Coordinates of C-alpha atoms and ligand atoms in Angstrom, one line a residue:
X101 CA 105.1 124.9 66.0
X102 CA 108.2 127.1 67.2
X103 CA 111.1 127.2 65.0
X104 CA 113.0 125.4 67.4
X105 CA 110.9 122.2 67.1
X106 CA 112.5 118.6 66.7
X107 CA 110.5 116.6 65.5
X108 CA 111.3 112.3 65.1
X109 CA 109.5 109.7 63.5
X110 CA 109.8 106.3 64.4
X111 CA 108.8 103.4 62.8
X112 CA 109.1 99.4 63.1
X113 CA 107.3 96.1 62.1
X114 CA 105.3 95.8 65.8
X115 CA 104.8 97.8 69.1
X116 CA 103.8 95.7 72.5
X117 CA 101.2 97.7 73.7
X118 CA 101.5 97.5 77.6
X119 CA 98.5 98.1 79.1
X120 CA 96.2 95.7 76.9
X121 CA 99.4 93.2 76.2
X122 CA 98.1 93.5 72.7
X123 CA 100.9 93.4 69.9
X124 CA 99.9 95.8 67.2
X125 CA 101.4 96.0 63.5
X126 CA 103.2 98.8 62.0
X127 CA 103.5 101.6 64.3
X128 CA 104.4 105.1 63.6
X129 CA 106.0 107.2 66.6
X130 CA 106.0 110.8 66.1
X131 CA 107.9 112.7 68.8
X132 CA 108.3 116.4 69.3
X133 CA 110.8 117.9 71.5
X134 CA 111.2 114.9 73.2
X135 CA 107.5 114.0 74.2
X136 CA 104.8 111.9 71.9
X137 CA 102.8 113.7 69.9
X138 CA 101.3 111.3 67.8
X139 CA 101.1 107.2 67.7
X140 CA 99.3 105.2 64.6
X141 CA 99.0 101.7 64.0
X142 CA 98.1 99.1 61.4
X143 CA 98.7 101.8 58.5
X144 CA 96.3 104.3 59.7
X145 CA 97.6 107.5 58.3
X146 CA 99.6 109.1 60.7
X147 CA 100.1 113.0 60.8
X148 CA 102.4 115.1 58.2
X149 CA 105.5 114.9 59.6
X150 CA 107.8 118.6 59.0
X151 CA 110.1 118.4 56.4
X152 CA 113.1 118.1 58.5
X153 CA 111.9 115.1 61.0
X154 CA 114.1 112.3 61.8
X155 CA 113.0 109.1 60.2
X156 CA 113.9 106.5 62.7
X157 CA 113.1 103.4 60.6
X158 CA 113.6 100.4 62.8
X159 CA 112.3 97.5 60.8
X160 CA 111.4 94.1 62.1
X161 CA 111.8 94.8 65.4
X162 CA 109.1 94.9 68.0
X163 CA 109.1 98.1 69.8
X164 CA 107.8 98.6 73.9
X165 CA 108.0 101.6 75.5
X166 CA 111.6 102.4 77.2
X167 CA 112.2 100.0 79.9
X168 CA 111.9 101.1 84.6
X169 CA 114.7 100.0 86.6
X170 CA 112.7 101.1 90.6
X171 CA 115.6 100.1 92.2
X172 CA 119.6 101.0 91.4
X173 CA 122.5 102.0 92.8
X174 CA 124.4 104.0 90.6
X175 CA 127.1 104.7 92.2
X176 CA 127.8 101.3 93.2
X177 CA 130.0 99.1 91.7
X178 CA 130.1 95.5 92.5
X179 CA 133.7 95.1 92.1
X180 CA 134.8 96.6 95.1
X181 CA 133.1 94.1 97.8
X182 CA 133.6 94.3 101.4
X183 CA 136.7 96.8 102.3
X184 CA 138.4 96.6 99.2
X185 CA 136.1 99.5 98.2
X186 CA 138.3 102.2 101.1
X187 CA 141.1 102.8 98.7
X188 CA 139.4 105.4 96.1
X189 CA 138.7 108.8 97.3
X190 CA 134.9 109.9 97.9
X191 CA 134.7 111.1 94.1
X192 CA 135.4 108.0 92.4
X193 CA 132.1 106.9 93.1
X194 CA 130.5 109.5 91.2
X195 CA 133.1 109.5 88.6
X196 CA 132.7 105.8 87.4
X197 CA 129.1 106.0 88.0
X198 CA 129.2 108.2 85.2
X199 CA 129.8 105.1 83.4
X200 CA 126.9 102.8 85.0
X201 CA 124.6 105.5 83.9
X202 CA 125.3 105.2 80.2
X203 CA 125.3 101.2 80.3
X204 CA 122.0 101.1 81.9
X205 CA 120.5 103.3 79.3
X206 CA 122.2 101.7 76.6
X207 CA 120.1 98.4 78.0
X208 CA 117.1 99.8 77.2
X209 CA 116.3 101.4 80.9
X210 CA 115.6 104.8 79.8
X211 CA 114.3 105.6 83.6
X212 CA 115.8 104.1 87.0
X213 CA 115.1 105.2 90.6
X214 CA 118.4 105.7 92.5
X215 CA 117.0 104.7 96.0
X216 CA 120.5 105.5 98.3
X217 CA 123.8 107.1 97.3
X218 CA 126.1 109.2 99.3
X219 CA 127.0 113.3 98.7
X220 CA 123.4 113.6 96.6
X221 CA 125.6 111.8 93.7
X222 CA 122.4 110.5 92.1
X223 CA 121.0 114.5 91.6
X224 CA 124.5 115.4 90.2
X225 CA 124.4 112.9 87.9
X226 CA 120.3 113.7 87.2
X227 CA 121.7 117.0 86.0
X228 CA 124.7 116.0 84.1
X229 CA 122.6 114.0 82.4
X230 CA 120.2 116.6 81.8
X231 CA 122.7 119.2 80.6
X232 CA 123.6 116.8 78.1
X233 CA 127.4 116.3 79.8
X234 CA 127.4 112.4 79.9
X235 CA 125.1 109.7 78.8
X236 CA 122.2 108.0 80.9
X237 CA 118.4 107.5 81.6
X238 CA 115.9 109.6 83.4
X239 CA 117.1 109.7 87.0
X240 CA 114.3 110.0 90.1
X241 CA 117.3 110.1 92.8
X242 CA 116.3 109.4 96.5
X243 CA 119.5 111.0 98.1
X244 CA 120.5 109.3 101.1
X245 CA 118.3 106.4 102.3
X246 CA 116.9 106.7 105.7
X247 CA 116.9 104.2 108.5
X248 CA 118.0 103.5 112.3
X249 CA 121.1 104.2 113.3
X250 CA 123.3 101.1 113.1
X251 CA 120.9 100.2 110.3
X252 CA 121.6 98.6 107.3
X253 CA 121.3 101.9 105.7
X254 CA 123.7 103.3 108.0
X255 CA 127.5 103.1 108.2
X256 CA 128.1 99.6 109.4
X257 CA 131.8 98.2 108.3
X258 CA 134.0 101.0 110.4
X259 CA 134.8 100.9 114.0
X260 CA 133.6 103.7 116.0
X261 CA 137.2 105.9 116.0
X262 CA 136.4 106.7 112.2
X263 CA 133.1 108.0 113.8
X264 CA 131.3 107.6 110.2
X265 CA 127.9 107.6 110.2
X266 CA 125.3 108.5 107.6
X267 CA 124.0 111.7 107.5
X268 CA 119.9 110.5 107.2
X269 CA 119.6 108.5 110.2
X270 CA 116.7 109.4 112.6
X271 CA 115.8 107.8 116.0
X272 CA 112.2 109.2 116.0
X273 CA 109.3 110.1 114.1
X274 CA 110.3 113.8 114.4
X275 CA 113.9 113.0 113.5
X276 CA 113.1 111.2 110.6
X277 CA 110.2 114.0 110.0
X278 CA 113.5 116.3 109.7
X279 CA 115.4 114.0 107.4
X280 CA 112.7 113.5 104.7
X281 CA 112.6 117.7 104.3
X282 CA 116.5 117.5 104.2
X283 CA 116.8 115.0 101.4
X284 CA 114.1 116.9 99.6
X285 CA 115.6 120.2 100.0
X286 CA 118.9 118.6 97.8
X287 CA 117.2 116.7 95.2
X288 CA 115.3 113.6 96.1
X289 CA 112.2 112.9 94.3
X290 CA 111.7 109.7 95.8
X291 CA 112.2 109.1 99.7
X292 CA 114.1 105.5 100.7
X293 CA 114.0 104.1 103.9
X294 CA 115.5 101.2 105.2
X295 CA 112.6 99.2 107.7
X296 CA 114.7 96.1 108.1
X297 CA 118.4 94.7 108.5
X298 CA 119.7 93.8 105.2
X299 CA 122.5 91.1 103.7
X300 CA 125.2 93.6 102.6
X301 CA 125.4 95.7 105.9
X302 CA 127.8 94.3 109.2
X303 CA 125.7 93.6 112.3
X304 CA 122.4 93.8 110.6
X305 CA 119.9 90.8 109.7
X306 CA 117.9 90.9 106.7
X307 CA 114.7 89.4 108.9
X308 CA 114.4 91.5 111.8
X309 CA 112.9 95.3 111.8
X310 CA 114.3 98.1 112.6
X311 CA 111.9 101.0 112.7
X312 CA 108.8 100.8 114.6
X313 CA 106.0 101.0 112.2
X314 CA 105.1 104.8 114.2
X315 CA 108.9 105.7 112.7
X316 CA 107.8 104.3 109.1
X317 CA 104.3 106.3 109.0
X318 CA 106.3 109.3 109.8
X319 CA 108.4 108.8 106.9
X320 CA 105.2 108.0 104.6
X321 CA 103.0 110.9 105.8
X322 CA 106.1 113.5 105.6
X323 CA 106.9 112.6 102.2
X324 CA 103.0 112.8 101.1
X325 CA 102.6 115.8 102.7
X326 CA 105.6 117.0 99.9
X327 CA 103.8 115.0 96.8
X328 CA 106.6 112.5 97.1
X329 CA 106.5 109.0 96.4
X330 CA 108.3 106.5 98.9
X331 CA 110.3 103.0 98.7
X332 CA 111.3 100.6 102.2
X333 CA 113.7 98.4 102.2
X334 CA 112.3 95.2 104.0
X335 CA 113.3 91.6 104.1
X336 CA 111.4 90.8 107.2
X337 CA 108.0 89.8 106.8
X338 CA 107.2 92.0 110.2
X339 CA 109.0 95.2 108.7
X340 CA 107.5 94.3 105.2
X341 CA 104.1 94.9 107.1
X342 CA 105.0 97.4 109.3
X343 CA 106.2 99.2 106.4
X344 CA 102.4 99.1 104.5
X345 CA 100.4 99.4 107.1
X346 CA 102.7 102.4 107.2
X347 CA 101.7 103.9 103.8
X348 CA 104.8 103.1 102.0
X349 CA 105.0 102.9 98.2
X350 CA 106.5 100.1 97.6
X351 CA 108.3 97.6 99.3
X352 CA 111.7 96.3 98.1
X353 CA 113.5 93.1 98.6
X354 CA 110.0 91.5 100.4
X355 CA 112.1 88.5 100.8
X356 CA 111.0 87.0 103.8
X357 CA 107.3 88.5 103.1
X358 CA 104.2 85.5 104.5
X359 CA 100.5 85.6 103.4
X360 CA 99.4 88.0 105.6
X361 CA 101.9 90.1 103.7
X362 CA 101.0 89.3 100.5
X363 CA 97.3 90.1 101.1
X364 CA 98.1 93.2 103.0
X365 CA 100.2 94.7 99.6
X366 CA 96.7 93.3 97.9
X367 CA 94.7 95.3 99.5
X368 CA 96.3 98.3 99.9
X369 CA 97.7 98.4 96.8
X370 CA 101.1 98.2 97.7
X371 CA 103.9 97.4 95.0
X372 CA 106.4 94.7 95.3
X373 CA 109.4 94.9 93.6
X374 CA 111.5 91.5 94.4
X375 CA 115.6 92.0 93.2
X376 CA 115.5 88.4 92.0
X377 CA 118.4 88.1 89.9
X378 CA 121.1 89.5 91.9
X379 CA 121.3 86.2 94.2
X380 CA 123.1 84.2 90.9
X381 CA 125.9 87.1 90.4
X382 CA 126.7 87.6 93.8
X383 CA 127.0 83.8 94.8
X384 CA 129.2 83.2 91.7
X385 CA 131.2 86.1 91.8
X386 CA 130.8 87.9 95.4
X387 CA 133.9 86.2 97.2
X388 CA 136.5 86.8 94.2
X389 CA 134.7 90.6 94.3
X390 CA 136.0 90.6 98.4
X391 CA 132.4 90.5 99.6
X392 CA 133.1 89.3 103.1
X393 CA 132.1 85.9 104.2
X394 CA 128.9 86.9 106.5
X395 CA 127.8 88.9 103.7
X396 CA 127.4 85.8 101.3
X397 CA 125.9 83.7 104.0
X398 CA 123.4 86.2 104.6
X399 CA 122.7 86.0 100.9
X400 CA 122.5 82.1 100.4
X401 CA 119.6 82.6 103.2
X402 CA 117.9 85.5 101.6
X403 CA 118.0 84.2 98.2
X404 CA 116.3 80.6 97.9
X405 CA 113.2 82.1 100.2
X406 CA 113.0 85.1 98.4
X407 CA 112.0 83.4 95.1
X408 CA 110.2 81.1 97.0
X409 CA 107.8 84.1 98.2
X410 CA 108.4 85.8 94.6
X411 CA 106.4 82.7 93.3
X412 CA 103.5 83.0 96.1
X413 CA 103.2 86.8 95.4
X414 CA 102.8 86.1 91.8
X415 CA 100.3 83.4 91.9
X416 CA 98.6 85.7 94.6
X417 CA 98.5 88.5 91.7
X418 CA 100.3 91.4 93.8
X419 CA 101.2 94.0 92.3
X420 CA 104.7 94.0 91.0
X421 CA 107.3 96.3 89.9
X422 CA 110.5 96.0 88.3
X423 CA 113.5 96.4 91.3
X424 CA 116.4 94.8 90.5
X425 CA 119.8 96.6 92.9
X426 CA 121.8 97.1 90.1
X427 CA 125.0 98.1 92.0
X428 CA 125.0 94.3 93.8
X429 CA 125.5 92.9 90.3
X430 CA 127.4 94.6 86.9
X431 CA 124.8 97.8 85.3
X432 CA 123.6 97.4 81.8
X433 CA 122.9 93.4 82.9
X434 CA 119.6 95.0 84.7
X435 CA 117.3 92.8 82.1
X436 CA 118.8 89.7 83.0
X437 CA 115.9 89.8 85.5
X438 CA 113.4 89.2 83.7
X439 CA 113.9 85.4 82.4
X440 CA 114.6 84.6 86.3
X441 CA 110.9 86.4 87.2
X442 CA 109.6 83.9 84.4
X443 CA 111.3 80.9 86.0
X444 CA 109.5 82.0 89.3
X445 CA 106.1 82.1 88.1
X446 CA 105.5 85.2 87.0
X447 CA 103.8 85.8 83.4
X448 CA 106.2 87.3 80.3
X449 CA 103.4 90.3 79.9
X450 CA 103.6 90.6 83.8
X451 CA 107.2 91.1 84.0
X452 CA 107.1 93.6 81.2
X453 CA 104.3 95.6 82.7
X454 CA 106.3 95.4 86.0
X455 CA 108.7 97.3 83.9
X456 CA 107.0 99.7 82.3
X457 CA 103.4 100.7 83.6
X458 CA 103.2 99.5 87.0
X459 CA 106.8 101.2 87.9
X460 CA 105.7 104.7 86.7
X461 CA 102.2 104.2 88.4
X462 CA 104.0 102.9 91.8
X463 CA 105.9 106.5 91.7
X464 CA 103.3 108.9 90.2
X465 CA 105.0 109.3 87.2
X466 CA 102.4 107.5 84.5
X467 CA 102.1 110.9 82.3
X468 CA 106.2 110.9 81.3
X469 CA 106.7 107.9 81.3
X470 CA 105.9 103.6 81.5
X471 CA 104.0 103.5 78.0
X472 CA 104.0 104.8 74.2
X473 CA 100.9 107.2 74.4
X474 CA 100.4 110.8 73.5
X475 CA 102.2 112.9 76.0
X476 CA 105.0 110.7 77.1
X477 CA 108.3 111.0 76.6
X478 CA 109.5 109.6 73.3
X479 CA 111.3 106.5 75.2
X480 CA 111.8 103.3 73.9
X481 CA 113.2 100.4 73.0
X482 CA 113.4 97.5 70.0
X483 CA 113.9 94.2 70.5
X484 CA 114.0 91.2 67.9
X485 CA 111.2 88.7 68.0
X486 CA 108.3 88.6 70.7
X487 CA 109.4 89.6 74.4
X488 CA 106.1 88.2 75.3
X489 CA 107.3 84.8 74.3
X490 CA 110.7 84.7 75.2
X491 CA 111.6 87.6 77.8
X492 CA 115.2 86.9 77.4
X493 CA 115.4 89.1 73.8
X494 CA 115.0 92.5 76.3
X495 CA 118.9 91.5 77.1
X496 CA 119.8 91.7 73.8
X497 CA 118.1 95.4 72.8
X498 CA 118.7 96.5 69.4
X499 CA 117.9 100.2 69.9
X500 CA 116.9 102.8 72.3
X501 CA 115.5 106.0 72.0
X502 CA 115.2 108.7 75.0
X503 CA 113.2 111.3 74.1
X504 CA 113.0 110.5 70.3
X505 CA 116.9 110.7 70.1
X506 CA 118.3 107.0 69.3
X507 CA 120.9 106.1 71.2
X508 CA 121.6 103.2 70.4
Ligands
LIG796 N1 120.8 95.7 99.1 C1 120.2 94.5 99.5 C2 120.7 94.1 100.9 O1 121.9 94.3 101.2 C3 120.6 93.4 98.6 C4 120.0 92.1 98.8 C5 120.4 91.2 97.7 N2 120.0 89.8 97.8 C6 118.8 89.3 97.5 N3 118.7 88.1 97.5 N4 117.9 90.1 97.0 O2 120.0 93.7 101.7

């Protein structure tokens, strides 16, 4: 090995495996420049460590690997509802999102996809990150998110003499052709577009569509064609199908999604990734936050349906990943989710996996990271007792490591 190498070894009373669900005694973690070089079990004699390795020694703790967040916003903050947002300058979103970053990883999400920010904040902070300037997990930033103009993922609170409007709209298949390649050329590794109205946009409605499916395949095919992963926005059950029949990813949100949906994603292998929990923050704490009063309506209608259909696609078995729009609600909560996706039907081992191997499957990204194997990065996190019995210990992580560095 180079004289450069770092070497850690971690250790702990259990490891969840995640693809068999199988909870396995006594593991030993060995990671090398931050990826897995070596993972024993059960006392099995794992590898000579060098001299100078890192002895992580966790204890009784379980251990999974480090935890997927599909969908966030980090530049969000859910303080600043409605218009009470206009009185920072453009760079305080960045600034304080800074702060989101290291919360979220300190909760255990060592990897999030940033699916919409504006000024390519999410790659700035990707490479702050990476440079070691601030805290925070893995980033896959998306840029700005497509969609119509007047779409939800446009500009929609301003009258038209502040003539603001987002700079990844497109009105055809060529136009949004063009803005896939743009968003690319700055950063995004994952392409977001919005196929339906949504609940925190003005003059929007989360049920009806508002790209023609021709639009979304555009999207879908240009993003393939540049080995890039892609994620709609949908409430509507027609733009939820529009938007696989499409070829997209996943589908987020899928609140208003009907059977035909659900055996649609089935077949196709489409991911689902429903933002269950974000309904309970925002109806307790969205009108003192100055969300506007159409934008909490549009919520109360969303909300009950969606876990409604949440249910139906998890007795259906579709395929689900884990999306929660941190942003809408505080970061570092994002694994309150979990016990709510419980509630609604869905298996403890299901809800992890949503988390873990199905996310980095859903964006191609199964050899860095999603489990502890050989080859992965050395990300994970400990919990105390069984996550498989009671989901709700992943709120309460008592260390994370990102790439064999504890940092927490
Ligand atoms: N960003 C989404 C939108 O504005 C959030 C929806 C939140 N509500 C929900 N029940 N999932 O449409």
């Amino acid at each position: 090995a180079p004289a450069y190498a770092k070497t850690s070894v971690v250790t702990a009373a259990r490891m969840l495996d995640v693809e068999s669900g199988r909870m396995l005694e006594r593991p030993v973690v060995v990671v090398t420049d931050g990826r897995i070089t070596s993972v024993t079990t059960g006392g099995a004699t794992a590898p000579a460590a060098p001299a100078d390795a890192e002895r992580i020694d966790l204890g009784d703790v379980t251990i999974l690997p480090g935890l997927i967040d599909m969908h966030v916003h980090l530049t969000s903050n859910p303080k600043y509802g409605g218009y009470t947002g206009l009185r920072f300058t453009d760079t305080f979103w960045v600034a304080q999102g800074a702060g989101n970053a290291a919360r979220t990883l300190r909760a255990g999400f060592t990897t999030v996809r940033n699916v919409g920010s504006d000024g390519y904040a999410d790659v700035g902070l990707k490479q702050a990150i990476e440079e070691g300037w601030i805290e925070g997990p893995r980033i896959v930033p998306s840029a700005h998110a497509l969609g119509a103009t007047g779409g939800h993922c446009d500009e929609t609170y301003l009258p038209p003499s502040f003539d603001r409007k987002s700079p990844a709209m497109g009105d055809s298949p060529e136009e949004l052709r063009k803005r896939v390649r743009e968003q690319r050329k700055y950063g995004a590794e994952v392409i977001k577009v919005c196929a339906t109205g949504g609940v925190f946009s003005r003059n929007t409605a989360p049920g009806v569509q508002q790209l023609r499916e021709e639009e979304l395949r555009a999207v879908a095919e240009e993003a393939e064609f540049w080995r890039l992963p892609t994620a709609a926005h949908a409430h509507g059950a027609d733009g939820i199908k529009a938007a696989i029949r499409a070829g997209i990813d996943t589908i987020e949100h899928v609140s208003f999604i009907d059977a035909e949906g659900i055996a649609l994603a089935k077949q196709r292998g489409t991911y689902l990734g429903f933002d269950v929990y974000n309904t309970d923050y925002t109806l307790a704490e969205g009108e003192k936050n100055g969300v506007l009063p159409e934008n909490i309506e549009k919520e109360r209608q969303v909300g009950t349906q969606q876990r409604e259909n949440f249910r139906a696609a998890a007795r259906a078995g579709a395929r689900m990943i884990y999306s929660t729009d941190a942003g809408i609600y505080p970061h570092g909560d994002n694994a309150r989710q979990f016990a709510v996706m419980v509630r609604f039907g869905l298996q403890p081992m299901d809800a992890i996996r949503s988390a873990t191997i199905n996310a980095a499957r859903a964006m191609a990204r199964e050899g860095d990271v999603g489990s502890i194997a050989v080859g992965r990065y050395g990300d994970m996190v400990a919990v105390a007792g069984d996550p498989t019995r009671d989901v709700a210990v992943l709120e309460r992580p008592v260390a994370v490591i990102k790439g064999g560095e504890r940092v927490r």
